[in-house]
Amino acid sequence: MAPHALDSIPTIDVEPLVRRFDDPGLGAFPDVRDVIEQLDHACRNIGFFYATGHGVSRELMDDVRSLSHEFFKLPDCEKMRIKMTPSSGYRGYQKLGENVSYGMHDCHEAIDYFREFGPEIQDLELAKTVMGPNQWPENPKRFRAVMEDYVDQLRGLSKAILRGVALALGGEADTFEGSRAGDPFWILRVIGYPPKDSLESPESFGIGCGEHTDYGLLTLVNQDPEIPALQVKNSSGKWLWADPVPGTFVVNIGDMLKIWSNGLYQPTLHRVLNSAMDFRISVPFFYEPNFDTKVEPLSFCLGNSKEEEKPVVYGEHLVKKVLTNFA
Ligand SMILES: O=C(O)CCC(=O)C(=O)O
Ligand SMILES: [Fe+2]
């Protein structure tokens, strides 16, 4: 069925799913069934939703963004101490304009954190490109501890939401666990968007972040309040604003869910504008499959489309994307 173009991004209270996520009878509770229905509707028709009732405290969400503001205010020489390079496994700080989307220099600076690999992945040739310890700044002092706590909590939340997505697709709750995404790769991007008017040569940059889909399974975005910047293209090609709603995450699905669902849940193009007067922070967390997993349509999703989605190894997809981000 062709997607039904939505004109606004739905809000889903995921609280029943988060509260009951470890219950073996998860899919039978009426409140959970209600969440599953809403997830199905959002994933089929727009690929984006606001999550409330997610259990991550407002204090932690705010702390993550205010520490990020503090970091980006540091002098360049201090930020460059954790500079991202090919030999750092593309982990660390990238200055303004270093990230490229489709040939344009994105108007943002960022720090990238990737999950660190255990011994089984360390020997994989494919993983070498993104290998390495994460790079943590000395200042702000609490930065590392807060971000690590945040990653732990968002891993748990993503797992709970994906149990709902699995049930929505008609599978078992643990479909995205075990060899598929039971040992998930993850990425945390701490992004700073300067107001374009504040730049010396604004013409040398594209927009904040050029239009793209996300690479993995699920993205949870924690964005500064009061700065509209993120836009989502609906299925009729209209750009919708994903304005910040304090205390919520903007959640969207990535390329791997399209393959696993055999095209039923499509990732949505989105972009970031920096037309505001203030420096904007956004911290997306990307929950991904196991690095070495071959992603292919789930057997119970084969009927979702006449044409079968082509399998990919998640790590290959990621490495290709990371390399083109700096081309
Ligand atoms: O800045 C944002 O709100 C979203 C950024 C984004 O789409 C991404 O990093 O993939
Ligand atoms: Fe994105």
Coordinates of C-alpha atoms and ligand atoms in Angstrom, one line a residue:
M1 CA 0.0 0.0 0.0
A2 CA 1.4 3.4 -0.9
P3 CA 2.2 5.5 2.1
H4 CA -0.4 8.0 3.2
A5 CA 1.3 11.4 3.2
L6 CA 1.1 12.9 6.8
D7 CA 1.2 16.6 7.2
S8 CA 2.5 16.5 10.7
I9 CA 4.8 14.3 12.8
P10 CA 2.8 12.1 15.2
T11 CA 3.6 11.9 18.9
I12 CA 3.7 8.5 20.6
D13 CA 3.6 7.9 24.3
V14 CA 5.9 4.9 24.5
E15 CA 5.5 4.5 28.3
P16 CA 3.6 1.2 28.3
L17 CA 6.3 -0.3 26.0
V18 CA 9.2 0.9 28.2
R19 CA 7.5 -0.2 31.5
R20 CA 6.6 -3.7 30.2
F21 CA 9.4 -4.3 27.7
D22 CA 10.8 -7.4 29.5
D23 CA 7.4 -9.0 30.0
P24 CA 7.2 -12.3 27.9
G25 CA 3.6 -11.5 27.0
L26 CA 4.5 -8.0 25.9
G27 CA 2.3 -8.0 22.7
A28 CA -0.9 -9.0 24.5
F29 CA -1.4 -6.0 26.8
P30 CA -4.0 -3.6 25.4
D31 CA -1.9 -0.5 26.2
V32 CA 1.1 -2.0 24.5
R33 CA -1.0 -3.0 21.5
D34 CA -2.2 0.6 21.2
V35 CA 1.5 1.8 21.1
I36 CA 2.3 -0.9 18.5
E37 CA -0.5 0.4 16.3
Q38 CA 0.7 3.9 16.5
L39 CA 4.3 2.8 15.7
D40 CA 3.1 0.9 12.7
H41 CA 1.2 3.9 11.4
A42 CA 4.1 6.3 11.9
C43 CA 6.7 3.9 10.4
R44 CA 4.6 3.1 7.3
N45 CA 3.6 6.7 6.6
I46 CA 6.3 9.1 7.7
G47 CA 9.2 7.2 9.3
F48 CA 9.3 9.9 12.1
F49 CA 7.6 10.4 15.4
Y50 CA 8.1 12.3 18.7
A51 CA 8.5 9.9 21.7
T52 CA 7.1 10.9 25.1
G53 CA 7.0 8.7 28.2
H54 CA 10.4 7.4 27.3
G55 CA 11.8 7.4 30.9
V56 CA 15.0 9.4 30.2
S57 CA 15.0 12.4 32.6
R58 CA 14.7 15.9 31.4
E59 CA 17.7 16.8 33.5
L60 CA 19.9 14.3 31.6
M61 CA 18.6 15.4 28.2
D62 CA 19.3 19.1 29.1
D63 CA 22.7 18.3 30.7
V64 CA 23.9 16.5 27.5
R65 CA 23.1 19.6 25.4
S66 CA 24.4 22.2 27.9
L67 CA 27.8 20.3 28.2
S68 CA 27.9 20.2 24.4
H69 CA 27.4 24.0 24.2
E70 CA 30.3 24.4 26.7
F71 CA 32.5 22.2 24.5
F72 CA 31.9 24.1 21.3
K73 CA 32.6 27.4 23.1
L74 CA 36.2 26.3 23.8
P75 CA 39.1 27.7 21.7
D76 CA 39.8 25.8 18.5
C77 CA 43.2 24.6 19.8
E78 CA 41.5 22.8 22.6
K79 CA 38.8 21.3 20.4
M80 CA 41.5 20.1 18.0
R81 CA 43.1 18.0 20.7
I82 CA 40.5 15.4 20.0
K83 CA 40.5 15.9 16.2
M84 CA 39.0 13.2 14.1
T85 CA 41.3 11.7 11.5
P86 CA 41.4 8.4 9.5
S87 CA 43.8 7.0 12.1
S88 CA 41.4 7.8 14.9
G89 CA 38.9 5.6 13.1
Y90 CA 36.9 8.7 12.2
R91 CA 36.2 9.2 15.9
G92 CA 36.5 12.7 17.4
Y93 CA 36.0 16.3 16.6
Q94 CA 35.4 17.7 13.1
K95 CA 35.5 21.4 12.5
L96 CA 33.0 23.5 10.7
G97 CA 32.5 22.4 7.1
E98 CA 34.5 19.2 7.3
N99 CA 31.5 17.0 7.0
V100 CA 30.2 16.7 3.4
S101 CA 26.7 15.7 2.3
Y102 CA 26.4 15.2 -1.5
G103 CA 29.4 17.4 -2.3
M104 CA 28.3 20.4 0.0
H105 CA 30.2 21.4 3.1
D106 CA 27.7 21.0 5.9
C107 CA 27.4 24.1 8.1
H108 CA 28.1 22.3 11.4
E109 CA 30.9 21.2 13.7
A110 CA 30.6 17.9 15.6
I111 CA 32.1 15.1 17.7
D112 CA 31.5 11.6 16.7
Y113 CA 31.5 8.6 19.1
F114 CA 31.2 5.1 17.9
R115 CA 30.7 1.9 19.9
E116 CA 34.1 0.5 20.8
F117 CA 34.7 -3.0 19.5
G118 CA 35.1 -6.2 21.5
P119 CA 37.8 -8.8 20.5
E120 CA 35.6 -10.7 18.0
I121 CA 35.1 -7.6 15.8
Q122 CA 38.6 -6.2 16.2
D123 CA 40.0 -8.9 13.9
L124 CA 37.5 -8.0 11.1
E125 CA 39.2 -6.2 8.2
L126 CA 36.1 -4.3 7.6
A127 CA 36.1 -2.8 11.1
K128 CA 39.6 -1.3 10.8
T129 CA 38.3 1.9 9.2
V130 CA 36.2 2.9 12.2
M131 CA 38.4 1.2 14.9
G132 CA 39.9 3.1 17.8
P133 CA 39.1 4.3 21.2
N134 CA 36.7 7.2 21.5
Q135 CA 38.2 10.6 22.1
W136 CA 37.0 12.5 25.1
P137 CA 37.7 16.1 25.9
E138 CA 39.4 17.2 29.1
N139 CA 36.8 19.9 29.4
P140 CA 34.0 20.1 30.4
K141 CA 35.0 17.8 33.2
R142 CA 31.7 15.9 33.4
F143 CA 31.4 15.5 29.7
R144 CA 32.5 11.8 29.4
A145 CA 30.6 10.5 32.4
V146 CA 27.3 12.2 31.3
M147 CA 27.6 11.1 27.7
E148 CA 28.4 7.5 28.7
D149 CA 25.4 7.4 31.0
Y150 CA 23.3 8.8 28.2
V151 CA 24.4 6.2 25.7
D152 CA 23.6 3.4 28.2
Q153 CA 20.1 4.8 28.8
L154 CA 19.4 5.3 25.1
R155 CA 20.5 1.8 24.2
G156 CA 17.9 0.5 26.6
L157 CA 15.2 2.8 25.3
S158 CA 16.0 1.9 21.6
K159 CA 15.8 -1.8 22.4
A160 CA 12.4 -1.3 24.0
I161 CA 11.1 0.7 21.0
L162 CA 12.4 -1.9 18.6
R163 CA 10.5 -4.6 20.5
G164 CA 7.4 -2.6 19.6
V165 CA 8.5 -2.2 16.0
A166 CA 9.2 -5.9 15.7
L167 CA 5.6 -6.7 17.0
A168 CA 4.2 -4.0 14.6
L169 CA 5.8 -5.8 11.7
G170 CA 4.2 -9.1 12.8
G171 CA 7.3 -10.7 14.3
E172 CA 8.4 -11.8 17.7
A173 CA 9.4 -9.0 20.1
D174 CA 13.0 -10.1 20.1
T175 CA 13.4 -10.0 16.3
F176 CA 16.0 -7.2 16.4
E177 CA 18.1 -9.0 19.0
G178 CA 20.5 -12.0 19.0
S179 CA 22.6 -12.1 15.8
R180 CA 20.6 -9.2 14.2
A181 CA 21.0 -6.4 16.7
G182 CA 21.6 -8.1 20.1
D183 CA 25.1 -6.7 20.2
P184 CA 24.3 -3.3 18.6
F185 CA 26.7 -0.9 17.1
W186 CA 25.9 2.7 18.0
I187 CA 26.9 6.2 17.1
L188 CA 26.5 9.4 19.2
R189 CA 26.9 12.6 17.3
V190 CA 27.3 15.8 19.2
I191 CA 26.5 18.5 16.7
G192 CA 26.8 22.3 16.9
Y193 CA 25.2 24.5 14.2
P194 CA 26.3 28.1 14.2
P195 CA 23.9 30.8 12.9
K196 CA 24.9 31.2 9.3
D197 CA 24.8 35.0 9.6
S198 CA 27.6 34.8 12.2
L199 CA 30.1 33.3 9.7
E200 CA 32.8 35.2 7.8
S201 CA 32.1 33.4 4.5
P202 CA 28.6 31.9 4.7
E203 CA 28.7 31.2 0.9
S204 CA 31.3 28.5 1.3
F205 CA 28.9 26.3 3.3
G206 CA 25.8 24.4 2.4
I207 CA 22.9 24.1 4.9
G208 CA 23.4 22.8 8.5
C209 CA 23.1 19.2 7.2
G210 CA 22.2 18.2 3.7
E211 CA 19.2 15.9 3.1
H212 CA 19.9 12.3 3.8
T213 CA 18.5 9.2 5.4
D214 CA 20.1 7.6 8.5
Y215 CA 22.1 4.5 8.1
G216 CA 20.9 2.0 10.7
L217 CA 17.8 1.0 12.6
L218 CA 16.6 3.8 14.9
T219 CA 17.7 7.4 15.6
L220 CA 16.8 9.4 18.7
V221 CA 17.4 13.1 18.4
N222 CA 17.7 15.4 21.4
Q223 CA 17.6 19.0 20.1
D224 CA 17.8 22.4 21.7
P225 CA 14.4 24.1 22.4
E226 CA 13.1 27.0 20.5
I227 CA 15.2 26.7 17.4
P228 CA 13.3 25.2 14.5
A229 CA 15.9 23.6 12.2
L230 CA 15.1 20.0 11.4
Q231 CA 12.9 19.3 8.4
V232 CA 11.4 16.0 7.2
K233 CA 10.2 15.3 3.7
N234 CA 6.8 13.6 3.7
S235 CA 5.7 11.1 1.0
S236 CA 4.2 13.9 -1.1
G237 CA 7.6 15.7 -1.2
K238 CA 6.6 18.5 1.2
W239 CA 9.1 19.6 3.9
L240 CA 7.6 19.5 7.4
W241 CA 9.3 21.1 10.4
A242 CA 10.2 18.8 13.2
D243 CA 10.2 21.6 15.7
P244 CA 11.7 21.0 19.1
V245 CA 9.3 19.8 21.8
P246 CA 11.1 19.9 25.1
G247 CA 11.5 16.6 26.9
T248 CA 10.7 14.5 23.8
F249 CA 13.0 12.7 21.3
V250 CA 12.5 12.9 17.6
V251 CA 12.7 9.3 16.6
N252 CA 13.2 8.1 13.0
I253 CA 14.0 4.9 11.2
G254 CA 17.1 4.1 9.2
D255 CA 18.1 2.3 6.0
M256 CA 18.5 -1.2 7.7
L257 CA 14.8 -1.2 8.8
K258 CA 13.8 -0.8 5.2
I259 CA 15.7 -3.9 4.2
W260 CA 14.5 -6.0 7.2
S261 CA 10.9 -4.9 6.6
N262 CA 11.3 -5.5 2.9
G263 CA 10.4 -1.9 2.0
L264 CA 7.3 -1.5 4.3
Y265 CA 9.1 0.9 6.7
Q266 CA 11.0 3.4 4.6
P267 CA 13.6 5.8 6.0
T268 CA 12.6 9.4 5.4
L269 CA 14.8 12.2 3.9
H270 CA 15.5 14.9 6.4
R271 CA 17.8 18.0 6.5
V272 CA 18.8 20.7 8.9
L273 CA 18.6 24.4 8.3
N274 CA 20.6 27.0 10.3
S275 CA 18.5 30.1 9.8
A276 CA 18.1 30.8 13.5
M277 CA 20.0 33.5 15.4
D278 CA 21.4 31.2 18.0
F279 CA 23.9 28.4 18.1
R280 CA 22.0 25.2 18.0
I281 CA 22.9 21.9 19.6
S282 CA 21.5 18.6 18.5
V283 CA 22.6 15.2 19.8
P284 CA 21.4 12.3 17.7
F285 CA 21.9 8.8 19.0
F286 CA 22.0 6.1 16.3
Y287 CA 21.1 2.5 17.3
E288 CA 22.4 0.1 14.7
P289 CA 22.5 -3.6 13.9
N290 CA 25.4 -5.8 15.0
F291 CA 28.4 -4.6 13.0
D292 CA 29.0 -7.9 11.1
T293 CA 25.3 -8.7 10.5
K294 CA 24.0 -9.5 7.0
V295 CA 20.7 -7.6 6.9
E296 CA 18.2 -9.2 4.6
P297 CA 14.3 -9.2 4.4
L298 CA 12.7 -11.0 7.4
S299 CA 10.8 -14.1 6.3
F300 CA 7.5 -12.7 7.6
C301 CA 8.1 -9.5 5.6
L302 CA 8.6 -11.1 2.2
G303 CA 5.0 -10.4 1.2
N304 CA 5.4 -6.6 1.9
S305 CA 6.7 -5.9 -1.6
K306 CA 6.9 -7.7 -5.0
E307 CA 10.6 -6.9 -5.3
E308 CA 12.9 -8.2 -2.6
E309 CA 15.3 -5.7 -0.9
K310 CA 18.9 -6.5 -1.5
P311 CA 20.9 -7.7 1.5
V312 CA 23.8 -5.7 2.9
V313 CA 26.3 -6.3 5.6
Y314 CA 25.6 -3.4 8.0
G315 CA 29.3 -2.6 8.7
E316 CA 30.0 -2.3 4.9
H317 CA 27.1 0.1 4.6
L318 CA 28.4 2.2 7.5
V319 CA 32.0 2.3 6.3
K320 CA 30.9 3.4 2.8
K321 CA 28.8 6.2 4.3
V322 CA 31.5 7.3 6.7
L323 CA 34.1 7.6 3.9
T324 CA 31.7 9.6 1.6
N325 CA 31.0 12.0 4.4
F326 CA 34.5 13.3 4.0
A327 CA 34.9 13.0 0.3
Ligands
LIG1 O1 20.5 18.1 13.8 C1 19.5 17.4 13.8 O2 18.5 17.7 14.4 C2 19.6 16.1 13.0 C3 20.9 15.7 12.4 C4 20.8 14.5 11.6 O3 19.9 14.3 10.9 C5 21.9 13.5 11.6 O4 23.0 13.8 12.2 O5 21.7 12.4 11.0
FE2 FE 19.9 12.2 10.1

